mmCIF file with all atom_site columns, N, CA and C and ligand atoms in Angstrom:
data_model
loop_
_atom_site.group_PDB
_atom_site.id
_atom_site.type_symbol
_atom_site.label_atom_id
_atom_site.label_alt_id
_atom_site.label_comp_id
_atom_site.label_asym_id
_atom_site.label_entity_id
_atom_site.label_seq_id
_atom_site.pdbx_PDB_ins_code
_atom_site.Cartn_x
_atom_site.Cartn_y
_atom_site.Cartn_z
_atom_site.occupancy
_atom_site.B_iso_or_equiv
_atom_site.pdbx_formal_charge
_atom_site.auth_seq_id
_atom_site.auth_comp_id
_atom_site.auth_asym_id
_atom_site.auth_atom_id
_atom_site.pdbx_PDB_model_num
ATOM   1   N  N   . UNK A 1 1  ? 89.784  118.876 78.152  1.00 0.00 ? 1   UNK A N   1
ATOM   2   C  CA  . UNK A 1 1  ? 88.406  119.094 78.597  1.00 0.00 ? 1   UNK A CA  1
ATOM   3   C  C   . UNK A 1 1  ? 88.353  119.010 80.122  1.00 0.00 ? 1   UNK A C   1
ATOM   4   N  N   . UNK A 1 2  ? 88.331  119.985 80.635  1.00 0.00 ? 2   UNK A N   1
ATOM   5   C  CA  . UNK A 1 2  ? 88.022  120.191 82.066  1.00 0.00 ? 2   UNK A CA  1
ATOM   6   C  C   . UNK A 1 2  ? 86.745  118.612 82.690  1.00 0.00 ? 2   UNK A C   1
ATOM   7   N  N   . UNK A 1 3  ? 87.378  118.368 84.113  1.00 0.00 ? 3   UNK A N   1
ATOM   8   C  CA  . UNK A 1 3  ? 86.553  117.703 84.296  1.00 0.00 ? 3   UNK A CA  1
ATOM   9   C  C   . UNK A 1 3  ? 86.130  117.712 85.576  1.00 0.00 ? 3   UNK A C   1
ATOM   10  N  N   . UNK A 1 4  ? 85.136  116.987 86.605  1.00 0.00 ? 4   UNK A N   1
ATOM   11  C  CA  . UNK A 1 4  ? 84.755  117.507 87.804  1.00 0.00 ? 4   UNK A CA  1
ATOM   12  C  C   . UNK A 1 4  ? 84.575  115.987 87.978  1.00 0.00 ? 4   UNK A C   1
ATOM   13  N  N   . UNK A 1 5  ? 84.830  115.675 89.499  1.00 0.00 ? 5   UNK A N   1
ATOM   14  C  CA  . UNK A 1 5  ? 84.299  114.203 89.771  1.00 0.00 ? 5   UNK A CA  1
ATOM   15  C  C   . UNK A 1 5  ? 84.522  113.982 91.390  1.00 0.00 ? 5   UNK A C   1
ATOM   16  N  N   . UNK A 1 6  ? 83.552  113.578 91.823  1.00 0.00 ? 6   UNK A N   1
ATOM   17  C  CA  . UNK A 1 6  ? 82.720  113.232 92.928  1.00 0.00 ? 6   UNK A CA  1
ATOM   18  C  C   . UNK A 1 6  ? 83.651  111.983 93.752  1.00 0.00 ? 6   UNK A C   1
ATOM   19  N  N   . UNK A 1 7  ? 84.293  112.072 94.510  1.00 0.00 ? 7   UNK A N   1
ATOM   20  C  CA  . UNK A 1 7  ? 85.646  111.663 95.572  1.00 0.00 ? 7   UNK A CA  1
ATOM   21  C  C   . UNK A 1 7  ? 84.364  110.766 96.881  1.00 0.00 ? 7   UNK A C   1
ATOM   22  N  N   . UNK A 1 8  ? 83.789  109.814 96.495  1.00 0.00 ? 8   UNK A N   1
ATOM   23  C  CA  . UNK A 1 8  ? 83.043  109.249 98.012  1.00 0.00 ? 8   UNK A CA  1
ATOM   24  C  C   . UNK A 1 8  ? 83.829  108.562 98.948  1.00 0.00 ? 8   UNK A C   1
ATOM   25  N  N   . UNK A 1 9  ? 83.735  108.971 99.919  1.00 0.00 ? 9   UNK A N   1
ATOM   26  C  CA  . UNK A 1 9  ? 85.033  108.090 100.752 1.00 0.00 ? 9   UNK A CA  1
ATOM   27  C  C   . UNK A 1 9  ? 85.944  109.097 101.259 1.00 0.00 ? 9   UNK A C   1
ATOM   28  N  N   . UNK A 1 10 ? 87.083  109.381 102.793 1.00 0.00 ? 10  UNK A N   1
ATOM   29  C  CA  . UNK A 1 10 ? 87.544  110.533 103.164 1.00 0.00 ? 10  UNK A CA  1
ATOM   30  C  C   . UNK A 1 10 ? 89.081  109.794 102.414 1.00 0.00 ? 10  UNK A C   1
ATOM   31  N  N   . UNK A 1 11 ? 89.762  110.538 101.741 1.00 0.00 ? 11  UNK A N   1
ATOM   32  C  CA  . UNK A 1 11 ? 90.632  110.750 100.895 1.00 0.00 ? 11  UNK A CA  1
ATOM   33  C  C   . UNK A 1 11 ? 91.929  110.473 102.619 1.00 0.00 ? 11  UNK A C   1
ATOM   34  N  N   . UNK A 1 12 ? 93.027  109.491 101.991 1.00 0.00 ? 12  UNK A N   1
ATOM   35  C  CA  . UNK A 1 12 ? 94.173  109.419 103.113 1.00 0.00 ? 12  UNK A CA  1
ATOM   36  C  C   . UNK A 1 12 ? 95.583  109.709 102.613 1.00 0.00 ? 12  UNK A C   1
ATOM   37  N  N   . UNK A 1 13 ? 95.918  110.466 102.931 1.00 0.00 ? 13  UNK A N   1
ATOM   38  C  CA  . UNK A 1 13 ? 97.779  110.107 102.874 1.00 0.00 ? 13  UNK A CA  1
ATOM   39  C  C   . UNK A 1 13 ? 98.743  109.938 103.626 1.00 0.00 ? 13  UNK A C   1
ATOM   40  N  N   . UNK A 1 14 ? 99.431  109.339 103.486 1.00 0.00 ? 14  UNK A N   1
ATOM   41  C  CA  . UNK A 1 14 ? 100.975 109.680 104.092 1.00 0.00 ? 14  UNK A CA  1
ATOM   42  C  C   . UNK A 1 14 ? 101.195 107.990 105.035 1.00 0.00 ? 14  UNK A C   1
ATOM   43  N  N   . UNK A 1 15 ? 102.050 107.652 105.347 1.00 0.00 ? 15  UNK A N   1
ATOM   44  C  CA  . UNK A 1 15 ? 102.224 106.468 106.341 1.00 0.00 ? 15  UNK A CA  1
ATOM   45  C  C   . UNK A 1 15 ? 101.081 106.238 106.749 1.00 0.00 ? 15  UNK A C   1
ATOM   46  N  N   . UNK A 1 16 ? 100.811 107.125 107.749 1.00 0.00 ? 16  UNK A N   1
ATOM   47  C  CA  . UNK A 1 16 ? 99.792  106.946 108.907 1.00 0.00 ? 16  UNK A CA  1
ATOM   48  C  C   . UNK A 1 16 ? 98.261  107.040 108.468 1.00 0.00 ? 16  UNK A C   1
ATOM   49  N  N   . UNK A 1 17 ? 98.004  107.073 107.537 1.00 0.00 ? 17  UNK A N   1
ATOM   50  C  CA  . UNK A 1 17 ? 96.744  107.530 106.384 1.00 0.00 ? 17  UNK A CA  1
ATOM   51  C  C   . UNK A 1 17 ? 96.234  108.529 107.120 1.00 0.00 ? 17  UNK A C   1
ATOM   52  N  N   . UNK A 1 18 ? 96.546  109.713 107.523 1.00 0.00 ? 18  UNK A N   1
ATOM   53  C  CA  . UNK A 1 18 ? 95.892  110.775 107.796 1.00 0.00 ? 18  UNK A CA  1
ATOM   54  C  C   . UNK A 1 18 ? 94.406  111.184 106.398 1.00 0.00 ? 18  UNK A C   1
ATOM   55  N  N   . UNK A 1 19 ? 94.128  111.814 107.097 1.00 0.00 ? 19  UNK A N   1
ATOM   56  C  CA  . UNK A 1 19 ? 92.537  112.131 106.259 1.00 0.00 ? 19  UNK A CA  1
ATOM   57  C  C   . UNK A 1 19 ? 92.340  113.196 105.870 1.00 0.00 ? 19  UNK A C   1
ATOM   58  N  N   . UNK A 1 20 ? 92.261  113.748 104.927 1.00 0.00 ? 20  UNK A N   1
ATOM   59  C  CA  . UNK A 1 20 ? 92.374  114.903 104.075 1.00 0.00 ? 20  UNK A CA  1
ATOM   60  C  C   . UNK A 1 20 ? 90.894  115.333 104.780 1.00 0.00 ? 20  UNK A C   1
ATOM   61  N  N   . UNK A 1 21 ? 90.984  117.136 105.682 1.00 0.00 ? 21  UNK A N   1
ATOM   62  C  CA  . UNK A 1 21 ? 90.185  117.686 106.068 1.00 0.00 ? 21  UNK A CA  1
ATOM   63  C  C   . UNK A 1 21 ? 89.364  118.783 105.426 1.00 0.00 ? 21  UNK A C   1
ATOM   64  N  N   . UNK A 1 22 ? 88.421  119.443 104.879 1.00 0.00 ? 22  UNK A N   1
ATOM   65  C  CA  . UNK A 1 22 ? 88.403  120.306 105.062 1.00 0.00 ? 22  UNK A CA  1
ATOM   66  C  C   . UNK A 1 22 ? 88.599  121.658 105.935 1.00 0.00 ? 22  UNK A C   1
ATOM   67  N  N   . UNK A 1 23 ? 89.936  122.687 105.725 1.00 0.00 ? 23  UNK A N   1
ATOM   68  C  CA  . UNK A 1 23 ? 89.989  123.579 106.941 1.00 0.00 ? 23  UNK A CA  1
ATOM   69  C  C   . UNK A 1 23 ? 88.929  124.244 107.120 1.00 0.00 ? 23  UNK A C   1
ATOM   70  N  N   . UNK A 1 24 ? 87.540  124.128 106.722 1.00 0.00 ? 24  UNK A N   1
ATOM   71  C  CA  . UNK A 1 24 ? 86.951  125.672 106.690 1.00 0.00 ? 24  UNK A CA  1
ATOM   72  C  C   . UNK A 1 24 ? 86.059  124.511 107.583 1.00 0.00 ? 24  UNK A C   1
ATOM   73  N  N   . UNK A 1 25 ? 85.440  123.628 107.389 1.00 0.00 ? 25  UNK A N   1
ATOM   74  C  CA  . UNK A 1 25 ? 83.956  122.803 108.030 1.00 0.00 ? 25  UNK A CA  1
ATOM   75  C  C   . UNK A 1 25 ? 84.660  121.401 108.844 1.00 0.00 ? 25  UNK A C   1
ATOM   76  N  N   . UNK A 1 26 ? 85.911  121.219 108.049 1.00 0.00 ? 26  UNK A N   1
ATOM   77  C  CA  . UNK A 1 26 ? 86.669  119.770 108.546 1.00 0.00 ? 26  UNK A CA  1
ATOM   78  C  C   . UNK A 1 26 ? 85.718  118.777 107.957 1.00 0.00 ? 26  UNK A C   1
ATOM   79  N  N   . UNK A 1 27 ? 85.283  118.767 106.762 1.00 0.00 ? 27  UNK A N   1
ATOM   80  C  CA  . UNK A 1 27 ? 84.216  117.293 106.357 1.00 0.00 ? 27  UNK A CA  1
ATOM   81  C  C   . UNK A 1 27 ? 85.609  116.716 105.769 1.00 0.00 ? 27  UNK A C   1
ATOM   82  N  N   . UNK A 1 28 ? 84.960  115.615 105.432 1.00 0.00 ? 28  UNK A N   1
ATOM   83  C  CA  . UNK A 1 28 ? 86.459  114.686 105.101 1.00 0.00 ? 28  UNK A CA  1
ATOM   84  C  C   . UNK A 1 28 ? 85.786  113.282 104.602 1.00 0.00 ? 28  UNK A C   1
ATOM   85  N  N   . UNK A 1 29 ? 84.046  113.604 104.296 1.00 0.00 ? 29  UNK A N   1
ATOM   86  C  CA  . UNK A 1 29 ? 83.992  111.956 103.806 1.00 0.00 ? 29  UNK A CA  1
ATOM   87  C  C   . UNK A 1 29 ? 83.626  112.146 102.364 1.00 0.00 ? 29  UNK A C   1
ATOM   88  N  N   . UNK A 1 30 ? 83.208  113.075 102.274 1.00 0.00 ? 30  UNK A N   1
ATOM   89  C  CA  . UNK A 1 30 ? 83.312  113.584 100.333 1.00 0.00 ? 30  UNK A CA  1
ATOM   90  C  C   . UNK A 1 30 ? 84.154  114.706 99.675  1.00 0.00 ? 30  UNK A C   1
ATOM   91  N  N   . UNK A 1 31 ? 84.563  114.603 98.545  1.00 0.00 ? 31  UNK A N   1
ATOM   92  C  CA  . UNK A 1 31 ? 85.264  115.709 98.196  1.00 0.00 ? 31  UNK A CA  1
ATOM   93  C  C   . UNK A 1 31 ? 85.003  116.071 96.506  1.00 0.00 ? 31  UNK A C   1
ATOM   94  N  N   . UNK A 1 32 ? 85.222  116.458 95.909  1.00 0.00 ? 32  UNK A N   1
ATOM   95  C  CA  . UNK A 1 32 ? 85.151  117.184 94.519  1.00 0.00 ? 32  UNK A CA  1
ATOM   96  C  C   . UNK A 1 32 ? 86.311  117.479 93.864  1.00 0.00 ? 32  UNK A C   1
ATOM   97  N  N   . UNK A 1 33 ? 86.870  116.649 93.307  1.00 0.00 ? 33  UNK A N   1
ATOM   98  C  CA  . UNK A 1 33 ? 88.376  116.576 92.373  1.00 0.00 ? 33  UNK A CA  1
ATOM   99  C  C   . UNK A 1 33 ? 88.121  117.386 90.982  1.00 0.00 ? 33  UNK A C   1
ATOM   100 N  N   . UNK A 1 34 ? 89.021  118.792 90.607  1.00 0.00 ? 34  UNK A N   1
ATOM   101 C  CA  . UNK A 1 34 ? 88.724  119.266 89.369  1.00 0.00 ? 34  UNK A CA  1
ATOM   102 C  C   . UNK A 1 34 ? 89.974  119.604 88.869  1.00 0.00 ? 34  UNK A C   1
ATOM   103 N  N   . UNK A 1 35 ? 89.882  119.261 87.434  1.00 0.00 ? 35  UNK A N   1
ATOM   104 C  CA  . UNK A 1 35 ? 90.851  119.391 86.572  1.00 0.00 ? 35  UNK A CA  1
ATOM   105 C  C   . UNK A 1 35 ? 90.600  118.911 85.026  1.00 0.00 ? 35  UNK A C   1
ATOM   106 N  N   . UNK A 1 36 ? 91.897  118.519 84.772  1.00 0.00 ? 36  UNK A N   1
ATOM   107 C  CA  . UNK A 1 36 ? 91.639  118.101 83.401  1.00 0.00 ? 36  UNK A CA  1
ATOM   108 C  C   . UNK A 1 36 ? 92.561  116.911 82.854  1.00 0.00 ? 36  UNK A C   1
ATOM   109 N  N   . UNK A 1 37 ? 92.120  115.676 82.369  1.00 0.00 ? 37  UNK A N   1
ATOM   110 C  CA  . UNK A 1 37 ? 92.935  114.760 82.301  1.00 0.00 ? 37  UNK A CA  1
ATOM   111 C  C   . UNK A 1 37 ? 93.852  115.016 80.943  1.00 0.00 ? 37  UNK A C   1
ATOM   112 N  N   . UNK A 1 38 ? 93.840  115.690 80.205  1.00 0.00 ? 38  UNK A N   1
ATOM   113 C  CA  . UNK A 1 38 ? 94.260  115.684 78.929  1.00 0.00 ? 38  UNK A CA  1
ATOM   114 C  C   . UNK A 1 38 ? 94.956  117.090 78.935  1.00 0.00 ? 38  UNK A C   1
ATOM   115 N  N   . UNK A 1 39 ? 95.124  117.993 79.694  1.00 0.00 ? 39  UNK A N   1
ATOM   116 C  CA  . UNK A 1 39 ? 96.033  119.194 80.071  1.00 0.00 ? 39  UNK A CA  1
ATOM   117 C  C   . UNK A 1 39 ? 96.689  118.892 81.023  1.00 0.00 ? 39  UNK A C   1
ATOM   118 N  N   . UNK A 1 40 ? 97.864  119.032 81.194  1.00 0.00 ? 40  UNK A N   1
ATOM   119 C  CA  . UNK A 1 40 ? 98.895  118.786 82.867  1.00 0.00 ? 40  UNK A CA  1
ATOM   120 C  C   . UNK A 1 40 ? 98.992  120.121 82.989  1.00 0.00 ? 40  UNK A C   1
ATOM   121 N  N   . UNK A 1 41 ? 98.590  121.249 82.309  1.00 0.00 ? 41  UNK A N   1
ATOM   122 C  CA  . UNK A 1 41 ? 98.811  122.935 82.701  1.00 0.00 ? 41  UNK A CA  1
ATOM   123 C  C   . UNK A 1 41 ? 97.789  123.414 83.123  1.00 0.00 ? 41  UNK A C   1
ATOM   124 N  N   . UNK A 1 42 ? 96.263  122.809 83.452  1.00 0.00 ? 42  UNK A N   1
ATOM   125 C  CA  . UNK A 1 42 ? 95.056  123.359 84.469  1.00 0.00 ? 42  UNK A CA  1
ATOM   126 C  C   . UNK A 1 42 ? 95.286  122.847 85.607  1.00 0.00 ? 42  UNK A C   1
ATOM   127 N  N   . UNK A 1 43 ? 95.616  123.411 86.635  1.00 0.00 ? 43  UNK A N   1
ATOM   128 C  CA  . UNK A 1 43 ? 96.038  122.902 87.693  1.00 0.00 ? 43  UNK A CA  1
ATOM   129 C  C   . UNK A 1 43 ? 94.489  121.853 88.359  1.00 0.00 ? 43  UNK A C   1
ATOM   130 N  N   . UNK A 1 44 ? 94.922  121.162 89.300  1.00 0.00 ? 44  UNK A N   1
ATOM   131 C  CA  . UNK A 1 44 ? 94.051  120.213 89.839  1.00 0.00 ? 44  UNK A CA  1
ATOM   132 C  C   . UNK A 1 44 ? 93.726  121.013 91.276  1.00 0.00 ? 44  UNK A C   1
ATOM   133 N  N   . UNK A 1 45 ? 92.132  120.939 91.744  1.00 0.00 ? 45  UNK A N   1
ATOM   134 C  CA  . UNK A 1 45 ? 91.809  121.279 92.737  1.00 0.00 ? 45  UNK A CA  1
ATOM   135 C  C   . UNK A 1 45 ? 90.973  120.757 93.286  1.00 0.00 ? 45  UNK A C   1
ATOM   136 N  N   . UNK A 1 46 ? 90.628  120.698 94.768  1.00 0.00 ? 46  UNK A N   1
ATOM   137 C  CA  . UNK A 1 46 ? 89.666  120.360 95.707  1.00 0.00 ? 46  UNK A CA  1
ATOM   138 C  C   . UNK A 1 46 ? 89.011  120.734 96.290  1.00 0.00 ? 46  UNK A C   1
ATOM   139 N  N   . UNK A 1 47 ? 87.559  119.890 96.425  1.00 0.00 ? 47  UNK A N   1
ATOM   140 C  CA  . UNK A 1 47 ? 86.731  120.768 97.080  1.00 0.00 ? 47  UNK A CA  1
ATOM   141 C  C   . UNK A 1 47 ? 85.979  119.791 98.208  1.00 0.00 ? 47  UNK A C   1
ATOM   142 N  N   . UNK A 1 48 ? 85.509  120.543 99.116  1.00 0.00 ? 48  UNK A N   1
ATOM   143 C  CA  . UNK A 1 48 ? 84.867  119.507 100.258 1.00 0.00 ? 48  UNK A CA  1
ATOM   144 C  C   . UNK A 1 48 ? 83.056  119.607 99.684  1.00 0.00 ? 48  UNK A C   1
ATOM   145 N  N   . UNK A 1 49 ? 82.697  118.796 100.381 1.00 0.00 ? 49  UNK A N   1
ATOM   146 C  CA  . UNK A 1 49 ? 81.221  118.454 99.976  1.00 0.00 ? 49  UNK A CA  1
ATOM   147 C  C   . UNK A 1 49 ? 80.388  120.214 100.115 1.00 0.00 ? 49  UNK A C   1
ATOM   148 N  N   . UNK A 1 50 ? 80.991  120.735 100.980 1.00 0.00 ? 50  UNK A N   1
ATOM   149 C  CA  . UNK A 1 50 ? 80.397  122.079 100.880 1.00 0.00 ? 50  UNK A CA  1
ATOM   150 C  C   . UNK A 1 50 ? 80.658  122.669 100.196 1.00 0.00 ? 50  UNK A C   1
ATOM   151 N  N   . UNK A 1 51 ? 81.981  122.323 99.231  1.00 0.00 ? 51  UNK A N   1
ATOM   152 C  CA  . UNK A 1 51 ? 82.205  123.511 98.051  1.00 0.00 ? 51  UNK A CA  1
ATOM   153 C  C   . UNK A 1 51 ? 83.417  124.638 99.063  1.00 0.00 ? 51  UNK A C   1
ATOM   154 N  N   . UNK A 1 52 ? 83.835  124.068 99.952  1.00 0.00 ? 52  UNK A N   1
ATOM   155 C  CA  . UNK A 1 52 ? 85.492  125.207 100.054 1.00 0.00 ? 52  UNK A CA  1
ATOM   156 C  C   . UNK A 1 52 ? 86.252  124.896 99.710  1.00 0.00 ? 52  UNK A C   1
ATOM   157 N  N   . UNK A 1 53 ? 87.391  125.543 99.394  1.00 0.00 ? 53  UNK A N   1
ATOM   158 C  CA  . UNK A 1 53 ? 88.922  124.902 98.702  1.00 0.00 ? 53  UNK A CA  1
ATOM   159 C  C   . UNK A 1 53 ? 89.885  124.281 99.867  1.00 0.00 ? 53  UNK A C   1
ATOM   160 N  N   . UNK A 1 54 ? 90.106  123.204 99.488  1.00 0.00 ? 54  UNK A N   1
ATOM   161 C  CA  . UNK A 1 54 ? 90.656  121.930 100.439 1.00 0.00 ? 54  UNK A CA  1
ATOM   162 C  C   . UNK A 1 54 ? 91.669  122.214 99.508  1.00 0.00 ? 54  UNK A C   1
ATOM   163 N  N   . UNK A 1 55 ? 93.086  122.959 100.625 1.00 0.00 ? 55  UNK A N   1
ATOM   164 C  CA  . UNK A 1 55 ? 94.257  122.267 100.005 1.00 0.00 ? 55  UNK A CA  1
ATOM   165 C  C   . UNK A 1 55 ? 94.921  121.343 100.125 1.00 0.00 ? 55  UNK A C   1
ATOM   166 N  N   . UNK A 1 56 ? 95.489  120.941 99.036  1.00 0.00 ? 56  UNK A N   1
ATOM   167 C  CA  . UNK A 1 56 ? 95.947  119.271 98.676  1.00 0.00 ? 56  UNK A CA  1
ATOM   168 C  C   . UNK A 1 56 ? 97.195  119.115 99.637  1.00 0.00 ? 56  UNK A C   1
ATOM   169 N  N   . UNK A 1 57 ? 97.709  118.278 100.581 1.00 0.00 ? 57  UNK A N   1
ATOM   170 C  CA  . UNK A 1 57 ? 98.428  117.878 101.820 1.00 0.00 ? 57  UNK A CA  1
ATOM   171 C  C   . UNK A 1 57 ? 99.994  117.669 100.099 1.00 0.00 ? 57  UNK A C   1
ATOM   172 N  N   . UNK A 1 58 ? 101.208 118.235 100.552 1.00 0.00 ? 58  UNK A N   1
ATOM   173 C  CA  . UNK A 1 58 ? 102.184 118.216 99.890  1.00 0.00 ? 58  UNK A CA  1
ATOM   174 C  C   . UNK A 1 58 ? 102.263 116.298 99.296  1.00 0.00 ? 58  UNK A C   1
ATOM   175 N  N   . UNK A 1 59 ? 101.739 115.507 100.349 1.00 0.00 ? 59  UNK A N   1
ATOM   176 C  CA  . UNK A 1 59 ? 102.232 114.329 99.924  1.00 0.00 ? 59  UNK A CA  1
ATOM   177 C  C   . UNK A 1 59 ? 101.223 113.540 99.039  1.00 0.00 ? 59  UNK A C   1
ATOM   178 N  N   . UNK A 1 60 ? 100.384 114.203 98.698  1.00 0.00 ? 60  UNK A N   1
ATOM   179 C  CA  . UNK A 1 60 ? 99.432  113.720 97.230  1.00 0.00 ? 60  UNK A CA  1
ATOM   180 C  C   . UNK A 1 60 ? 100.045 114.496 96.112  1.00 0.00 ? 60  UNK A C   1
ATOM   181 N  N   . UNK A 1 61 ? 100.050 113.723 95.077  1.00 0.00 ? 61  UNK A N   1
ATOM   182 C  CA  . UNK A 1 61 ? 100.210 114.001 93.879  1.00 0.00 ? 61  UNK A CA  1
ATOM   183 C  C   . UNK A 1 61 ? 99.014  114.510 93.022  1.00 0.00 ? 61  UNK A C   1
ATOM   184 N  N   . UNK A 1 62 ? 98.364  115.790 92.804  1.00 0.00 ? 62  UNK A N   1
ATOM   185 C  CA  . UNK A 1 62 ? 97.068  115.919 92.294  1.00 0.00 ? 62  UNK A CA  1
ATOM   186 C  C   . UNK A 1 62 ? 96.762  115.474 91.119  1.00 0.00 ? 62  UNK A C   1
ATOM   187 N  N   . UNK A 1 63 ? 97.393  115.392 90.378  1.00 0.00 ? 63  UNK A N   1
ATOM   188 C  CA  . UNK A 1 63 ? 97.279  114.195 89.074  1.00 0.00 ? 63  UNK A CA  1
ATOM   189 C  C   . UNK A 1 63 ? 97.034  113.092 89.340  1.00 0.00 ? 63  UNK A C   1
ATOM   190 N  N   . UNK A 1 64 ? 97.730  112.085 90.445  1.00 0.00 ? 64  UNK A N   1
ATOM   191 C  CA  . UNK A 1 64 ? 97.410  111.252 90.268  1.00 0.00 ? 64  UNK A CA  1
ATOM   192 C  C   . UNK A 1 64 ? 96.026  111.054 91.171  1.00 0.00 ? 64  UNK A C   1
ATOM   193 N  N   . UNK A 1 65 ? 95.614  111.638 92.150  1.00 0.00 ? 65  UNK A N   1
ATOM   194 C  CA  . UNK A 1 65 ? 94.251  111.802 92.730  1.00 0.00 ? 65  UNK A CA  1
ATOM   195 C  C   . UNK A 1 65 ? 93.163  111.867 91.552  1.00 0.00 ? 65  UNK A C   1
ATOM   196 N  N   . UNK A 1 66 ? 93.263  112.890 90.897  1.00 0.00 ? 66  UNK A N   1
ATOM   197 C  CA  . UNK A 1 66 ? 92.792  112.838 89.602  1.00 0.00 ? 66  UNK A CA  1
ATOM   198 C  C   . UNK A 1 66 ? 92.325  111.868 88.646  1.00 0.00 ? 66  UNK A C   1
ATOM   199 N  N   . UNK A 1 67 ? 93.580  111.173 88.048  1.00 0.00 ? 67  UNK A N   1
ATOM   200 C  CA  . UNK A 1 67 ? 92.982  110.005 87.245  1.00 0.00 ? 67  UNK A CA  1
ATOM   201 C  C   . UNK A 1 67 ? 92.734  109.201 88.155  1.00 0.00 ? 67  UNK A C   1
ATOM   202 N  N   . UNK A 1 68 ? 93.295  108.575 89.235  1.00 0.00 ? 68  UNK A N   1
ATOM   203 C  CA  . UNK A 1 68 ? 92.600  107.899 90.385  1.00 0.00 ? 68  UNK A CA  1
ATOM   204 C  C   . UNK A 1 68 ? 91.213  108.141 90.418  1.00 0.00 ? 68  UNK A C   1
ATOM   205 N  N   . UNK A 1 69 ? 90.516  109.207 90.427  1.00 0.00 ? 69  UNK A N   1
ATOM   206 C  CA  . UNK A 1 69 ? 89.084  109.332 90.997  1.00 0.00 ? 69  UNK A CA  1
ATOM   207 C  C   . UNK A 1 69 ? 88.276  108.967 89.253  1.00 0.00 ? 69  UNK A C   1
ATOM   208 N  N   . UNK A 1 70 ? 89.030  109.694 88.126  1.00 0.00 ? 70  UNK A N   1
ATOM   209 C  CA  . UNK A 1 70 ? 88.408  109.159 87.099  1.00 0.00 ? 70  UNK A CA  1
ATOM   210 C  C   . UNK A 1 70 ? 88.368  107.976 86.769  1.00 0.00 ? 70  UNK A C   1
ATOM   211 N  N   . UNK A 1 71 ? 89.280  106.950 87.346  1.00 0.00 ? 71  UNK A N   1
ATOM   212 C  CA  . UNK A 1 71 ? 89.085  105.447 86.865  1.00 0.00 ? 71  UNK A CA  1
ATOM   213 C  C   . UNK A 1 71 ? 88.021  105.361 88.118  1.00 0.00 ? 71  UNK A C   1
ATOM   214 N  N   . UNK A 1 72 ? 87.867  105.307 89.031  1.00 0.00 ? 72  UNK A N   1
ATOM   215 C  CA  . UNK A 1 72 ? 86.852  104.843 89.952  1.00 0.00 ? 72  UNK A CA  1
ATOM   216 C  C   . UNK A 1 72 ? 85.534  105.416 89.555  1.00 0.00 ? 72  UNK A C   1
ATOM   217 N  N   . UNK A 1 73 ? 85.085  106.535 89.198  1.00 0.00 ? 73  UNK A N   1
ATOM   218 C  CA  . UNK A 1 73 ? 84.620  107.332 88.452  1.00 0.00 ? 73  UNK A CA  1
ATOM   219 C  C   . UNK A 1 73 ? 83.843  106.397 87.394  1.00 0.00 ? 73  UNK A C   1
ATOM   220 N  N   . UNK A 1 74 ? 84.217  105.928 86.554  1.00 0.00 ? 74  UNK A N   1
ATOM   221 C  CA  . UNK A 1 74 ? 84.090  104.863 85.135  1.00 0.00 ? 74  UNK A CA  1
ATOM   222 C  C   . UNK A 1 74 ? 83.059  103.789 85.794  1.00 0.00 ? 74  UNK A C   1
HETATM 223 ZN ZN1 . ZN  B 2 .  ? 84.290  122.666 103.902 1.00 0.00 ? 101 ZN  B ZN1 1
#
């Protein structure tokens, strides 16, 4: 079951916690995590509070962003 969930807070990775940007507006304090916890074959995607596609920085795992945001989510 596809799911959608609401990311409050600017998302960090890597050593240095860089901050996951949007390239199109650069927002970075909300985001929109979509996928599906119960399929690993719908891929996982992002979105910035405006709704552009934020691609995911190689050093996140989008699954685990995913159930990450669904347990916080709960
Ligand atoms: Zn944007």
């Amino acid at each position: 079951m596809p799911t959608e969930i609401t990311v409050h807070g600017p998302i960090t990775h890597g050593h240095d916690h860089t901050t996951v940007h949007c390239p199109t507006c650069h927002a970075s304090h909300s985001h929109t995590v979509r996928g599906d916890l119960s399929d690993d074959t719908t891929p996982v995607t992002l979105t910035c509070v405006n709704g552009h596609n934020v691609p995911l920085p190689g050093t996140i795992d989008a699954r685990e962003l995913l159930f990450t945001a669904a347990m916080r989510a709960e």
